[in-house]
Short mmCIF file of C-alpha atoms in Angstrom, two decimals:
data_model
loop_
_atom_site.label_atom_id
_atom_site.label_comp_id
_atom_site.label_asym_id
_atom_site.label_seq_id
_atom_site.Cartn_x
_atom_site.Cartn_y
_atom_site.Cartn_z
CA UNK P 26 8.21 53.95 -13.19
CA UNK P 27 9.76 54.70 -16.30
CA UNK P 28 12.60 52.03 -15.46
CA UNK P 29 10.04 49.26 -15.93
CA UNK P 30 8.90 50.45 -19.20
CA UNK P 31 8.50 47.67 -21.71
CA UNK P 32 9.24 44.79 -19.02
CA UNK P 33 6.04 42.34 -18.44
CA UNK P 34 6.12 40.73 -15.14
CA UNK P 35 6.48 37.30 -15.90
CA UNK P 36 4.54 34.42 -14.06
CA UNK P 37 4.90 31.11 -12.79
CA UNK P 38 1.80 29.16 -12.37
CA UNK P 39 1.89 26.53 -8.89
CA UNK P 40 -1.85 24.87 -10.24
CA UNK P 41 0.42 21.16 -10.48
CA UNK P 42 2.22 21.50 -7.39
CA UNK P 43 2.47 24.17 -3.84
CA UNK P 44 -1.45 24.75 -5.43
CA UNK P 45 -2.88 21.39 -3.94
CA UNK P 46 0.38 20.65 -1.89
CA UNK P 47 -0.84 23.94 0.09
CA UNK P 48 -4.51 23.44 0.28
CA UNK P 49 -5.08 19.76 -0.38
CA UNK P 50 -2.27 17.88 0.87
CA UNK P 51 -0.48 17.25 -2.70
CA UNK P 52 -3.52 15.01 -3.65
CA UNK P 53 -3.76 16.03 -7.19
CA UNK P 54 -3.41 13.23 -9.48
CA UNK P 55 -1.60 12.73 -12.87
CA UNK P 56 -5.59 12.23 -14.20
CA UNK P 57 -6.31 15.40 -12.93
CA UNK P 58 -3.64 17.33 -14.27
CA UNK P 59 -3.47 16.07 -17.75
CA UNK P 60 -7.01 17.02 -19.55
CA UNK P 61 -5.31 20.54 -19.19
CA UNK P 62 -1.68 20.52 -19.69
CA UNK P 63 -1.73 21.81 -23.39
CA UNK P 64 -3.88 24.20 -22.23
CA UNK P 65 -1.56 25.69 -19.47
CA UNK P 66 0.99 25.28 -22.07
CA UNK P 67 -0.37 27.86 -24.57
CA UNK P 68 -1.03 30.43 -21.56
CA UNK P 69 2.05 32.10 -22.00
CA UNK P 70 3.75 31.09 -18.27
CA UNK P 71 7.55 31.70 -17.78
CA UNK P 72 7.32 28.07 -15.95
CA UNK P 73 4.99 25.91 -14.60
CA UNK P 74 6.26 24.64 -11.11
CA UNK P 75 5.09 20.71 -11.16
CA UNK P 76 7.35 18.92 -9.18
CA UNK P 77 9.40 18.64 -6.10
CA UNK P 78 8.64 19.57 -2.47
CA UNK P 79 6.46 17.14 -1.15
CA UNK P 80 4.91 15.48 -4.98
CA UNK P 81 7.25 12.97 -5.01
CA UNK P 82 6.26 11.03 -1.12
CA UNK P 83 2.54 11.73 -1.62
CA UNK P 84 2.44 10.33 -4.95
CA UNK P 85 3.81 6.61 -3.71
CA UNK P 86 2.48 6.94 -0.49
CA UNK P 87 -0.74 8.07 -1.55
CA UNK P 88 -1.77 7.47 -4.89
CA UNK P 89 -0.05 5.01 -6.19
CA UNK P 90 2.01 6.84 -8.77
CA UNK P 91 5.27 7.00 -9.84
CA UNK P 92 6.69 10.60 -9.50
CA UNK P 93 9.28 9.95 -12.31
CA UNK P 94 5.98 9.19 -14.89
CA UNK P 95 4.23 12.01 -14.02
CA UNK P 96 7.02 14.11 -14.63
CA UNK P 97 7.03 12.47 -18.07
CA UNK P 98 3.71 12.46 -18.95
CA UNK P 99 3.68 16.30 -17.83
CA UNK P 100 6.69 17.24 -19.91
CA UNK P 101 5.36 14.83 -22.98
CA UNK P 102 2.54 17.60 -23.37
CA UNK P 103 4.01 20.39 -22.34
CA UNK P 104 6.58 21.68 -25.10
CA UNK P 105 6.67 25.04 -24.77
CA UNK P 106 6.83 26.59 -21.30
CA UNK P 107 9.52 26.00 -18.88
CA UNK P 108 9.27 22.91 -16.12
CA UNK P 109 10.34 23.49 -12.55
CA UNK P 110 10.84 21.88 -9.54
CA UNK P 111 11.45 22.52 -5.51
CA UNK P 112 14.54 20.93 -4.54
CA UNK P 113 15.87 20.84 -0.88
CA UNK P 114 19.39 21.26 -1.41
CA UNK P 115 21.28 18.36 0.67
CA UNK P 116 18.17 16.99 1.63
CA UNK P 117 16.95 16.25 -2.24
CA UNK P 118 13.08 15.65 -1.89
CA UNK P 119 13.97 13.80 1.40
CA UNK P 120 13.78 14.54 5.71
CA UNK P 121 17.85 14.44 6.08
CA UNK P 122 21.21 15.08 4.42
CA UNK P 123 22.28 12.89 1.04
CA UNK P 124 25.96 12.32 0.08
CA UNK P 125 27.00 14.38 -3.13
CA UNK P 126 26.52 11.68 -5.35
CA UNK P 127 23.26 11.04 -4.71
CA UNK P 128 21.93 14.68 -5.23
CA UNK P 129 24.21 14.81 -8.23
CA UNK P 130 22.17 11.97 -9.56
CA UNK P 131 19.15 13.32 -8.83
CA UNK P 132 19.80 16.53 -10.51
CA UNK P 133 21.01 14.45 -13.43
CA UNK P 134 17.87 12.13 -13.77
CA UNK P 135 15.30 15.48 -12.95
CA UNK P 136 16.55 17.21 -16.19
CA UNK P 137 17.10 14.22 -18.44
CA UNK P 138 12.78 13.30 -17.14
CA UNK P 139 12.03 17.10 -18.38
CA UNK P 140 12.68 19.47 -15.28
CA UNK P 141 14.48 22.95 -16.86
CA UNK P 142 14.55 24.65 -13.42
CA UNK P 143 15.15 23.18 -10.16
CA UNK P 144 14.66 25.73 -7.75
CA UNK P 145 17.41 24.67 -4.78
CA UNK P 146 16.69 26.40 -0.79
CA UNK P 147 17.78 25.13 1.96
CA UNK P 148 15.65 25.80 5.18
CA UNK P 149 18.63 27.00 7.36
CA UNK P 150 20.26 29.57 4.57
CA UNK P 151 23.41 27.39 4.44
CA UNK P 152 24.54 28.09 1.37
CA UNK P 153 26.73 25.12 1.95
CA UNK P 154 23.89 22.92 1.40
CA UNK P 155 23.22 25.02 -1.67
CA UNK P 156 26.29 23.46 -3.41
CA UNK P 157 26.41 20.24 -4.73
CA UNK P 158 22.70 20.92 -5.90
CA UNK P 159 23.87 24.38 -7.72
CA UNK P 160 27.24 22.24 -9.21
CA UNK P 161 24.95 19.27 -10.60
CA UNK P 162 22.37 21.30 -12.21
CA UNK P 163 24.81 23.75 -14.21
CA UNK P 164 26.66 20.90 -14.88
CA UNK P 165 23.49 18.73 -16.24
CA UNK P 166 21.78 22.27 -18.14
CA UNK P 167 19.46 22.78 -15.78
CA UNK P 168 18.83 26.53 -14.71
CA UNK P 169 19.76 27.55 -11.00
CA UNK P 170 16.95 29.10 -8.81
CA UNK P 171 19.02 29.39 -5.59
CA UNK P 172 16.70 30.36 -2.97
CA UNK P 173 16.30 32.62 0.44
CA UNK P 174 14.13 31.01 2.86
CA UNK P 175 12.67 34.27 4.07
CA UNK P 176 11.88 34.93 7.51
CA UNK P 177 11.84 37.66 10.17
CA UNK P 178 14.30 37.71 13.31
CA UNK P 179 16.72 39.83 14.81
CA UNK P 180 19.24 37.92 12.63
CA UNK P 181 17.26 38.06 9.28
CA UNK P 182 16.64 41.15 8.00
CA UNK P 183 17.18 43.60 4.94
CA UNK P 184 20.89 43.55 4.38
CA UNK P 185 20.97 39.19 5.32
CA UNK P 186 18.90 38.78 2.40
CA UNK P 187 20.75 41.56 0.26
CA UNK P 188 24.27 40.03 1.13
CA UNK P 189 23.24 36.16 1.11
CA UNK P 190 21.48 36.87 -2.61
CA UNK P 191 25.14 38.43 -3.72
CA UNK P 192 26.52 35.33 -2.53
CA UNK P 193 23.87 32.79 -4.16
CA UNK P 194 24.76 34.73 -7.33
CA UNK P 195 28.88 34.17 -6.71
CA UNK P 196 27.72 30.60 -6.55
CA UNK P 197 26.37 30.37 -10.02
CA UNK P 198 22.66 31.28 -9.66
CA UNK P 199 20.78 31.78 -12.93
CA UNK P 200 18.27 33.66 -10.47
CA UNK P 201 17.26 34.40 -7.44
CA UNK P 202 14.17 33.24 -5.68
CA UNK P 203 12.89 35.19 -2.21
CA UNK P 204 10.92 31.90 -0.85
CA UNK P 205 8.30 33.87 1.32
CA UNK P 206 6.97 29.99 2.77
CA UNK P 207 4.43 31.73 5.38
CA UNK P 208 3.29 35.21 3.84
CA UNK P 209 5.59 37.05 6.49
CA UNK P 210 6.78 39.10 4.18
CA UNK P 211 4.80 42.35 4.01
CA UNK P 212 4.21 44.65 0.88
CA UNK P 213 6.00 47.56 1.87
CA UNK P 214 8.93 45.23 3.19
CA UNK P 215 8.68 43.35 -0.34
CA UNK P 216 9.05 46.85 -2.25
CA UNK P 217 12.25 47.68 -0.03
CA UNK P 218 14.00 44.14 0.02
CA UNK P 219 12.88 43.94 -4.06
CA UNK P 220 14.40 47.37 -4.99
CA UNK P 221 17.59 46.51 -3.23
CA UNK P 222 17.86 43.24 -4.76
CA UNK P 223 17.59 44.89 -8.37
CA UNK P 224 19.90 46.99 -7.52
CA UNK P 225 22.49 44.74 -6.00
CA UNK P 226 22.73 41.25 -7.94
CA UNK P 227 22.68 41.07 -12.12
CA UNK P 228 20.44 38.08 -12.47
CA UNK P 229 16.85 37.79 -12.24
CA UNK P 230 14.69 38.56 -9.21
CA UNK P 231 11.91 35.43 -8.41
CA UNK P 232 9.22 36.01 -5.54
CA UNK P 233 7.36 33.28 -4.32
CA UNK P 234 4.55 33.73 -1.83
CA UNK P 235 1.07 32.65 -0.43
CA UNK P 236 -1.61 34.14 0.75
CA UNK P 237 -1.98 32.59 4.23
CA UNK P 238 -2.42 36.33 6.15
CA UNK P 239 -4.36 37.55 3.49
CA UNK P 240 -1.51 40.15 2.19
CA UNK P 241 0.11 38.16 -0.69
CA UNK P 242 -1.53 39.96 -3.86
CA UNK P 243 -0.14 42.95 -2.18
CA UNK P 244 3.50 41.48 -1.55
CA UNK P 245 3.36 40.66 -5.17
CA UNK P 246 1.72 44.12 -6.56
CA UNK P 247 4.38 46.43 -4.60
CA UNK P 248 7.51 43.57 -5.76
CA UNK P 249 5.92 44.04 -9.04
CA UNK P 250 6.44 48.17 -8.86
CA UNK P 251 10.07 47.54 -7.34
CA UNK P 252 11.21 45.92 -10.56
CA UNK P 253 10.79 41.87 -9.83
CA UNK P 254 11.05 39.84 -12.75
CA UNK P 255 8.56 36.53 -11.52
CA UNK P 256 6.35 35.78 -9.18
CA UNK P 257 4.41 32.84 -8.35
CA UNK P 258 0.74 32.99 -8.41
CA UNK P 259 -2.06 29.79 -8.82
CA UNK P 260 -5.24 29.44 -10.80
CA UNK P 261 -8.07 30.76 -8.56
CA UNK P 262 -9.78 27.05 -7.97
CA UNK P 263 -6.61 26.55 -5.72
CA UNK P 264 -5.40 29.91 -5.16
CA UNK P 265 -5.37 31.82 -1.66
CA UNK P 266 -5.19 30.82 2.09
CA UNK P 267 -2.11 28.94 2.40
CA UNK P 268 -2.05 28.58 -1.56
CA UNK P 269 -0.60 31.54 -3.73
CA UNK P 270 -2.42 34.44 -4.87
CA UNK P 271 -4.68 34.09 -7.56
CA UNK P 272 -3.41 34.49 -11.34
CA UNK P 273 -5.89 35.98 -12.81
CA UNK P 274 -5.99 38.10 -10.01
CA UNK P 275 -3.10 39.69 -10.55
CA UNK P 276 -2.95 39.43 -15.13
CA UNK P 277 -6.59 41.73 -14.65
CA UNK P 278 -4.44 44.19 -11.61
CA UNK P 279 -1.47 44.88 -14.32
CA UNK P 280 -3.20 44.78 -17.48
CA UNK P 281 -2.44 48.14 -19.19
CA UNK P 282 0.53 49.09 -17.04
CA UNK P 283 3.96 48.70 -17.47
CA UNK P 284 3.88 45.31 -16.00
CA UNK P 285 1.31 43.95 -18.18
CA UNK P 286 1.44 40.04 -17.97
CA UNK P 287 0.25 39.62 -21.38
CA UNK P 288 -1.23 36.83 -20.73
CA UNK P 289 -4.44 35.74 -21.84
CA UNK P 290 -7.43 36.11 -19.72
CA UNK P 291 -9.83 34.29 -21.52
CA UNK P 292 -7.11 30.97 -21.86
CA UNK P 293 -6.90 31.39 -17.96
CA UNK P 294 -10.59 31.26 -17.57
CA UNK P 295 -10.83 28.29 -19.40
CA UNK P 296 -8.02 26.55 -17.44
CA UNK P 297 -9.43 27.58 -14.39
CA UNK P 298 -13.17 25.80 -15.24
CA UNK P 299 -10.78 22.83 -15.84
CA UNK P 300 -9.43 22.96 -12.17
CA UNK P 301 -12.78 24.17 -10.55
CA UNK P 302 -13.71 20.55 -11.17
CA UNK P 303 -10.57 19.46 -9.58
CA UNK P 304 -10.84 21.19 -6.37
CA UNK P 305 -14.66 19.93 -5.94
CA UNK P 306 -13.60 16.92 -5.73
CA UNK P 307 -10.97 17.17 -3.44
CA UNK P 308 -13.19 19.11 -1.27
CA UNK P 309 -16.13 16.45 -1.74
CA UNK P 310 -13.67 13.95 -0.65
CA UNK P 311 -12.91 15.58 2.73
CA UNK P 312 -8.74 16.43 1.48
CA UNK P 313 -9.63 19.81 1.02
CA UNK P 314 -10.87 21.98 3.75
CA UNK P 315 -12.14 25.31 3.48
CA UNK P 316 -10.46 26.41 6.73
CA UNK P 317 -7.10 26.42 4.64
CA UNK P 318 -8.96 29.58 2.07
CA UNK P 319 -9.11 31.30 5.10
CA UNK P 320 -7.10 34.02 6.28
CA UNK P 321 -5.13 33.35 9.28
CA UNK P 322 -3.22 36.09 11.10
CA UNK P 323 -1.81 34.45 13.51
CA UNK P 324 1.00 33.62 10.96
CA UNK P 325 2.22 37.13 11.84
CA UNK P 326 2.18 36.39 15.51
CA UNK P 327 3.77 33.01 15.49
CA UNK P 328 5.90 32.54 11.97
CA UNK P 329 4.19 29.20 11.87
CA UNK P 330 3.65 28.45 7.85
CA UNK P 331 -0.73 27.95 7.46
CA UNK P 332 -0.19 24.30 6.27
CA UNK P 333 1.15 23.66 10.11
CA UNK P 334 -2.08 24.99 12.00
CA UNK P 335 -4.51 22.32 11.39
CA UNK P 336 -2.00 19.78 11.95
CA UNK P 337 -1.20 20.82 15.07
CA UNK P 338 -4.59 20.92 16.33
CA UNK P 339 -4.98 17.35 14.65
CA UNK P 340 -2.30 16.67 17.00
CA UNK P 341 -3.70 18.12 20.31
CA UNK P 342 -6.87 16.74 19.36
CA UNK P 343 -5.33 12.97 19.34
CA UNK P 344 -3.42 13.36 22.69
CA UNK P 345 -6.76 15.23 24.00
CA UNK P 346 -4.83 18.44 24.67
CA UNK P 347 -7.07 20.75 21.99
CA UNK P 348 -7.23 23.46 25.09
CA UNK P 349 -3.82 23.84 24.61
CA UNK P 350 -3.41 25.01 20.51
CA UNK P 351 -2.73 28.53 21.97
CA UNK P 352 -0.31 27.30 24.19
CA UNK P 353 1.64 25.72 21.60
CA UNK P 354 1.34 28.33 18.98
CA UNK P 355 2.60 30.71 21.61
CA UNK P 356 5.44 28.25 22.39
CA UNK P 357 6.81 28.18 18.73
CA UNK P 358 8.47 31.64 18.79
CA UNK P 359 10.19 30.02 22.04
CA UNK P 360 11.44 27.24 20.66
CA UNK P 361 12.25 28.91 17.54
CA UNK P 362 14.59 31.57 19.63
CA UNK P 363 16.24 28.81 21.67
CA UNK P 364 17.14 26.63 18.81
CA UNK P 365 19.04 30.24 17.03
CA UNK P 366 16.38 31.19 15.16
CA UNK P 367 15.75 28.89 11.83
CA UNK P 368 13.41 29.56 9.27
CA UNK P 369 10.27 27.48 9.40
CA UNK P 370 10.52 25.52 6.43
CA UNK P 371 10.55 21.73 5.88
CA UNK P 372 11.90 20.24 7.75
CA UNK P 373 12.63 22.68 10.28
CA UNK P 374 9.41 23.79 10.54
CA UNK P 375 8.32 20.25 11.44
CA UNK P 376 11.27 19.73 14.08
CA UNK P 377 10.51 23.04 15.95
CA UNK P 378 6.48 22.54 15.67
CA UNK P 379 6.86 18.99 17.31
CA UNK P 380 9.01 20.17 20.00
CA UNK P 381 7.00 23.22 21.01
CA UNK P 382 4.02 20.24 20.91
CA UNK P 383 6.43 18.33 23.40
CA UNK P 384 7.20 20.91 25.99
CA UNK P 385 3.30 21.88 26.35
CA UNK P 386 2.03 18.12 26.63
CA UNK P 387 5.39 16.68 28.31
CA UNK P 388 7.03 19.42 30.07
CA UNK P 389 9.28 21.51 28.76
CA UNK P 390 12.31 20.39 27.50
CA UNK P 391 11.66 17.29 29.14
CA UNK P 392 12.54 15.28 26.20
CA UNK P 393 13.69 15.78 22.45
CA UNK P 394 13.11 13.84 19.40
CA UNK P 395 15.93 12.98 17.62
CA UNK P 396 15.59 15.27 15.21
CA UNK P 397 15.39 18.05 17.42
CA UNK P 398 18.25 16.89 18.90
CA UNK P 399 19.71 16.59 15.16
CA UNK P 400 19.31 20.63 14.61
CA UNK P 401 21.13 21.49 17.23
CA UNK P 402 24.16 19.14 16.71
CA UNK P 403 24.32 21.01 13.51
CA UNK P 404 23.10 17.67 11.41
CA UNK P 405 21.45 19.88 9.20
CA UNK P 406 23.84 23.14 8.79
CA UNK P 407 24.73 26.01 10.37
CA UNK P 408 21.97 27.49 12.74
CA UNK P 409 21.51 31.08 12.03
CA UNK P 410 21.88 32.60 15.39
CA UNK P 411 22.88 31.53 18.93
CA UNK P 412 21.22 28.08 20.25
CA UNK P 413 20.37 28.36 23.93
CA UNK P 414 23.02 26.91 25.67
CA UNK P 415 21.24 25.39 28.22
CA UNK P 416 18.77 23.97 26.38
CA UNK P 417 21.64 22.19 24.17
CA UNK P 418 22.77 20.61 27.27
CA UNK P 419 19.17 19.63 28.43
CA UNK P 420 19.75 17.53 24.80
CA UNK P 421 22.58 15.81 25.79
CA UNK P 422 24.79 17.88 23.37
CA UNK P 423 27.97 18.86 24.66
CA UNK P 424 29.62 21.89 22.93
CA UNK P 425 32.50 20.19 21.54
CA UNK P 426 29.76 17.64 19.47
CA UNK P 427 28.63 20.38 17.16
CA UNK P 428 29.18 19.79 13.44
CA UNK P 429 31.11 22.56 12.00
CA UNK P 430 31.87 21.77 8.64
CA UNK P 431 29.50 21.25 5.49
CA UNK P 432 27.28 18.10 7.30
CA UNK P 433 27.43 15.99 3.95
CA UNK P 434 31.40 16.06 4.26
CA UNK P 435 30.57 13.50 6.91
CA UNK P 436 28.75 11.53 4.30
CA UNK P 437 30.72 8.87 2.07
CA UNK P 438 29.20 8.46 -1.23
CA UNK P 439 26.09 5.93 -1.18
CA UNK P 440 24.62 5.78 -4.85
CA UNK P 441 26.26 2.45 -5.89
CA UNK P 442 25.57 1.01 -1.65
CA UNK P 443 21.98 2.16 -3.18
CA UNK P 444 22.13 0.24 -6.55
CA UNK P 445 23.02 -2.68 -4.69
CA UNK P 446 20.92 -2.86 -1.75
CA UNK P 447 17.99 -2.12 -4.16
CA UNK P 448 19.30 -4.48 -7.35
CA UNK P 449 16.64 -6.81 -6.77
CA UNK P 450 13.64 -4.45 -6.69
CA UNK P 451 14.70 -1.44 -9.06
CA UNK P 452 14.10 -0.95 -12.79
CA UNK P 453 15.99 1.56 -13.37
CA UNK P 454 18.03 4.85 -11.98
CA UNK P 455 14.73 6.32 -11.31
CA UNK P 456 13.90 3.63 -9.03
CA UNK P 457 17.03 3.46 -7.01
CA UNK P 458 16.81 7.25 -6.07
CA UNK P 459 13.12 6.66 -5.10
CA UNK P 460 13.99 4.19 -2.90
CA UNK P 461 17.03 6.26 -1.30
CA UNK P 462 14.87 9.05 -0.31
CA UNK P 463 11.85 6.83 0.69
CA UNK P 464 12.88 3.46 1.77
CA UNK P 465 9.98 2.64 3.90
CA UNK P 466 7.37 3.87 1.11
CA UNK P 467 8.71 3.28 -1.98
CA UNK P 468 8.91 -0.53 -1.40
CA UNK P 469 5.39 -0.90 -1.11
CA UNK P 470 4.90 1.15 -4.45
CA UNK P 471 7.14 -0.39 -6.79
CA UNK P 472 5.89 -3.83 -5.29
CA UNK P 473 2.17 -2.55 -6.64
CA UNK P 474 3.20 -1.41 -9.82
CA UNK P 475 5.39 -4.23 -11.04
CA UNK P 476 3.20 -6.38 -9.50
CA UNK P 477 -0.43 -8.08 -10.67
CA UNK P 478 -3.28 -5.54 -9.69
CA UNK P 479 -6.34 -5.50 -11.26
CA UNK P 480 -7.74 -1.83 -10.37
CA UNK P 481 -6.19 1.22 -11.13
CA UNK P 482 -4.61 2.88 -8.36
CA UNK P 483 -6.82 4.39 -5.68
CA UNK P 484 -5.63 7.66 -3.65
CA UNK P 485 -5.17 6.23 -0.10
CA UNK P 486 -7.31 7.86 2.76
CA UNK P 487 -5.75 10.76 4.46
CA UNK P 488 -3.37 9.57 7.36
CA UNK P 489 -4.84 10.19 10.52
CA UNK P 490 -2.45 12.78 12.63
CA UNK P 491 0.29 11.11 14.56
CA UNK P 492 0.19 10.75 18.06
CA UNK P 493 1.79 13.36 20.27
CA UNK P 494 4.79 10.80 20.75
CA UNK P 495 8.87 11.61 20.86
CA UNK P 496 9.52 8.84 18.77
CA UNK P 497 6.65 9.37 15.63
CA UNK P 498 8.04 12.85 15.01
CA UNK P 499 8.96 11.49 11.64
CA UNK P 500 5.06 10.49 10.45
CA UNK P 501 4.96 14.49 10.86
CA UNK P 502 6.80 15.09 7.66
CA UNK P 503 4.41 13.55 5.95
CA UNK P 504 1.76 15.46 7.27
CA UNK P 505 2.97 19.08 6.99
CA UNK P 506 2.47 20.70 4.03
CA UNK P 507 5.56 23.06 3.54
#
C-alpha cells in the first residue's frame, strides 16, 4: 500500500445530476439545487457532475427550464470546484448521430456556459464517435473524460478495456473514466481492471458506478486500494439503488488511511439535510419510488441497467402483458447476443429493451423498430461482436447495406441549415442547439418562456409509459433513465 501513500482519493459528487436522473427521473429543479450550491462548493469535490445525460430533455420537457440557465446559475455560485458534464459523443445530449459541426458547437457553447469537464462515452465503444467530441473540447479548454462503457461479454473483458483505455489516451484524453452504467462490475474485477489501468495509461483513472446490485461501495473501496484517482459517489438523500454509493459513506470508510478523502464530514452532513428535503418531496410527489433504493440482482442476470426495470413493467402493464416481465428480462441477454453484443447504455439500452419487449408481446422478430433496425445497419457505429445473420435479414438488412465507416461521415454539416430553420424562434446559439437535439420539445419551451405566462413554471406530471407499439419506441428515451 505504500504506493498510495500521500494520494487522497478524490471525489465527484452526482447530487445535481445521475443522483435524481437515477432515482427520480432527472426531476430536480434549478430551485432545488441552488439553496446549496455554495455549500457543495466549499466541500472540497474534485467536480461536481451537473449536467448532461438526460438534464437537458427533462428540463424543457418537464419543468419548464432552460438547461443553458441552469448551467449558469450553477456555475454563477459555484467558483471553486470543477463543473462536469455527460456527453454522448456523436449523439451530443440527443437519440441519434449529429454532423461535426454541431457537436463542435456544442462543446464550444458547454465550456463558454461554465462546463470544465465533459465527460464523452459512446454506448458502442466506437472510439470513432469519441472524436469530434475529444477534438472540440481540447480545442475549446475543456478537459477530456473519454469514457469505457463497461460491460461483460465474451467480447468485453480485461485486456478490451486495458487496450481501448491506451487508445482513448492516444486520442488526447485528460483521463479516463470506467462508466460502470449497471453495477456489473464486481469488486474484485474492479481491483484487477483498476491495477492494470494504473499500470498501463499515464493519465488519471475515473470510476463511475451505482449501486443497483447492492455491490458499488465495494467496487469503489477495492478501485480505491488498486490506485484509482476518482470515483463518483452521491449525497446519501439520493444515494444507492440505481443511484451511486453514498459519499459520506465512503469519506467515514477511508478516513485515516492512505486514501483519506479529506473531506469534511460535518460540511457533508449539512449538505445532505439540504437534499433530505429534496428527496421528500420528490417522493411525496409520487417521482420517486422507493423500489429504485432497492437492491436488485437481477442486474447480474440480465445486464439490464436498474433505471430500465420499472419501465419495462410500466410497459407490460399498459399492453396487459405484466405475466410476462420475466419473459422479457430473460429475452434481453438474447437480443443483446444477436444484435453483437452492445453495451446497455442510452440509447442502446433502450433499442435492445424495446425489442426484447417486441418479440415477447409480438412474436419474435416479427417486427423491428426503426431504431433497432438502425443498430444493426451500423447507424450508430461499429457493433462490438458478430450480429446474427439471420436476424439482420429478418430486418430487411442486406449485408452489403452496413455502414462501415465513421456514421457522421455520412452527415453534411447542419449548424447554419439549423440557424436558419430556427431564425425565427431562437435567441441565441444556445437556442439553436436546443432545438437541434430536441425539435419536437424545445418548441413548446422556448414558446413558454418568451412568451406571456403568469405562473412560474410547474414540473409536468410524469409521462405515463408508452404503449408496447413498433412505432413509439422513441417516447422510450424519454422514459429510461440511463
Amino acid at each position: 500500500m505504500e504506493f498510495l501513500s500521500n494520494k487522497p482519493l478524490l471525489i465527484t459528487d452526482t447530487i445535481l445530476r445521475d443522483a435524481h436522473q437515477s432515482q427520480a427521473a432527472t426531476r430536480m429543479t434549478t430551485a432545488d439545487m441552488l439553496p446549496a450550491l455554495e455549500m457543495l462548493d466549499s466541500i472540497g469535490y474534485y467536480s461536481l457532475e451537473c449536467w448532461g445525460g438526460a438534464t437537458f430533455d427533462a428540463c424543457m420537457r418537464f419543468l419548464n427550464e432552460d438547461p443553458w440557465e441552469r448551467l449558469r446559475t450553477i456555475r454563477q455560485h459555484v467558483k471553486h470546484t470543477k463543473l462536469q458534464m455527460l456527453f454522448r459523443g456523436q449523439n451530443i445530449l440527443g437519440y441519434k448521430h449529429y454532423a461535426d459541426d454541431v457537436v463542435d458547437a456544442f462543446c464550444r457553447k458547454s465550456i463558454e456556459n461554465g462546463i470544465d469537464i465533459i465527460r464523452i462515452f459512446d454506448a458502442l465503444n466506437d472510439v470513432r464517435n469519441l472524436e469530434q467530441a475529444i477534438k472540440s473540447t481540447r480545442k475549446y479548454g475543456g478537459e477530456v473524460e473519454a469514457t469505457m462503457s463497461y460491460t461483460v461479454s465474451p467480447i468485453h473483458n480485461e485486456d478490451y478495456f486495458v487496450e481501448l483505455a491506451k487508445t482513448l489516451e492516444e486520442m488526447g484524453a485528460s483521463a479516463i473514466c470506467v462508466k460502470d452504467m449497471a453495477n456489473l462490475l464486481l469488486p474484485m474485477d474492479a481491483y484487477s481492471l483498476i491495477k492494470r489501468l494504473k499500470e498501463t495509461v499515464s493519465i488519471p483513472i475515473h470510476l463511475h458506478t451505482h449501486n443497483t446490485t447492492g455491490t458499488g461501495d465495494m467496487v469503489n473501496l477495492m478501485a480505491a486500494m488498486a490506485g484509482v484517482d476518482i470515483v463518483d459517489t452521491a449525497l446519501s438523500p439520493l444515494a444507492n439503488g440505481t443511484s451511486q454509493p453514498a459519499t459520506e459513506s465512503l469519506v467515514a470508510t477511508l478516513r485515516g488511511t492512505v486514501r483519506d478523502t479529506g473531506l469534511d464530514q460535518s460540511k457533508l452532513s449539512d449538505a445532505a439535510a439540504h437534499f433530505r428535503k429534496v428527496a421528500a418531496r420528490l417522493q411525496n410527489e409520487g417521482i420517486l419510488d422507493p423500489k429504485v433504493l432497492r437492491v436488485d440482482t437481477n442486474t447480474l442476470l440480465y445486464q439490464v441497467p436498474g433505471g430500465m426495470l420499472s419501465n419495462l413493467i410500466s410497459q407490460l402493464k399498459q399492453a396487459g402483458k405484466e405475466d410476462k416481465y420475466y419473459d422479457v428480462l430473460a429475452e434481453i441477454p438474447r437480443v443483446r447476443k444477436d444484435f453483437g453484443y452492445p453495451p446497455l447504455v442510452t440509447p442502446t439500452s433502450q433499442i435492445v429493451g424495446t425489442q426484447a419487449v417486441m418479440n415477447v408481446i409480438v412474436g419474435k422478430y416479427k417486427t423491428f423498430p426503426k431504431e433497432s433496425k438502425g443498430l444493426l445497419r451500423g447507424e450508430y457505429g461499429a457493433l462490438p461482436g458478430q450480429v446474427n445473420p439471420e436476424v439482420r435479414a429478418l430486418a430487411g438488412i442486406d449485408p452489403e447495406e452496413v455502414i462501415t465507416c465513421r456514421p457522421a461521415d455520412n452527415i453534411a454539416p447542419e449548424l447554419e441549415t439549423y440557424k436558419e430553420q430556427f431564425k425565427d424562434i431562437a435567441k441565441s446559439e444556445e437556442d439553436v442547439l436546443s432545438l437541434a437535439l430536441f425539435p419536437q420539445v424545445a418548441p413548446k419551451f422556448l414558446a413558454w418562456r418568451d412568451g406571456p405566462h403568469e405562473a412560474p413554471a410547474q414540473p409536468a406530471e410524469a409521462p405515463k409509459a408508452p404503449p408496447a407499439d413498433p412505432n413509439a419506441v422513441r417516447e422510450l428515451f424519454v422514459e429510461y433513465k440511463f
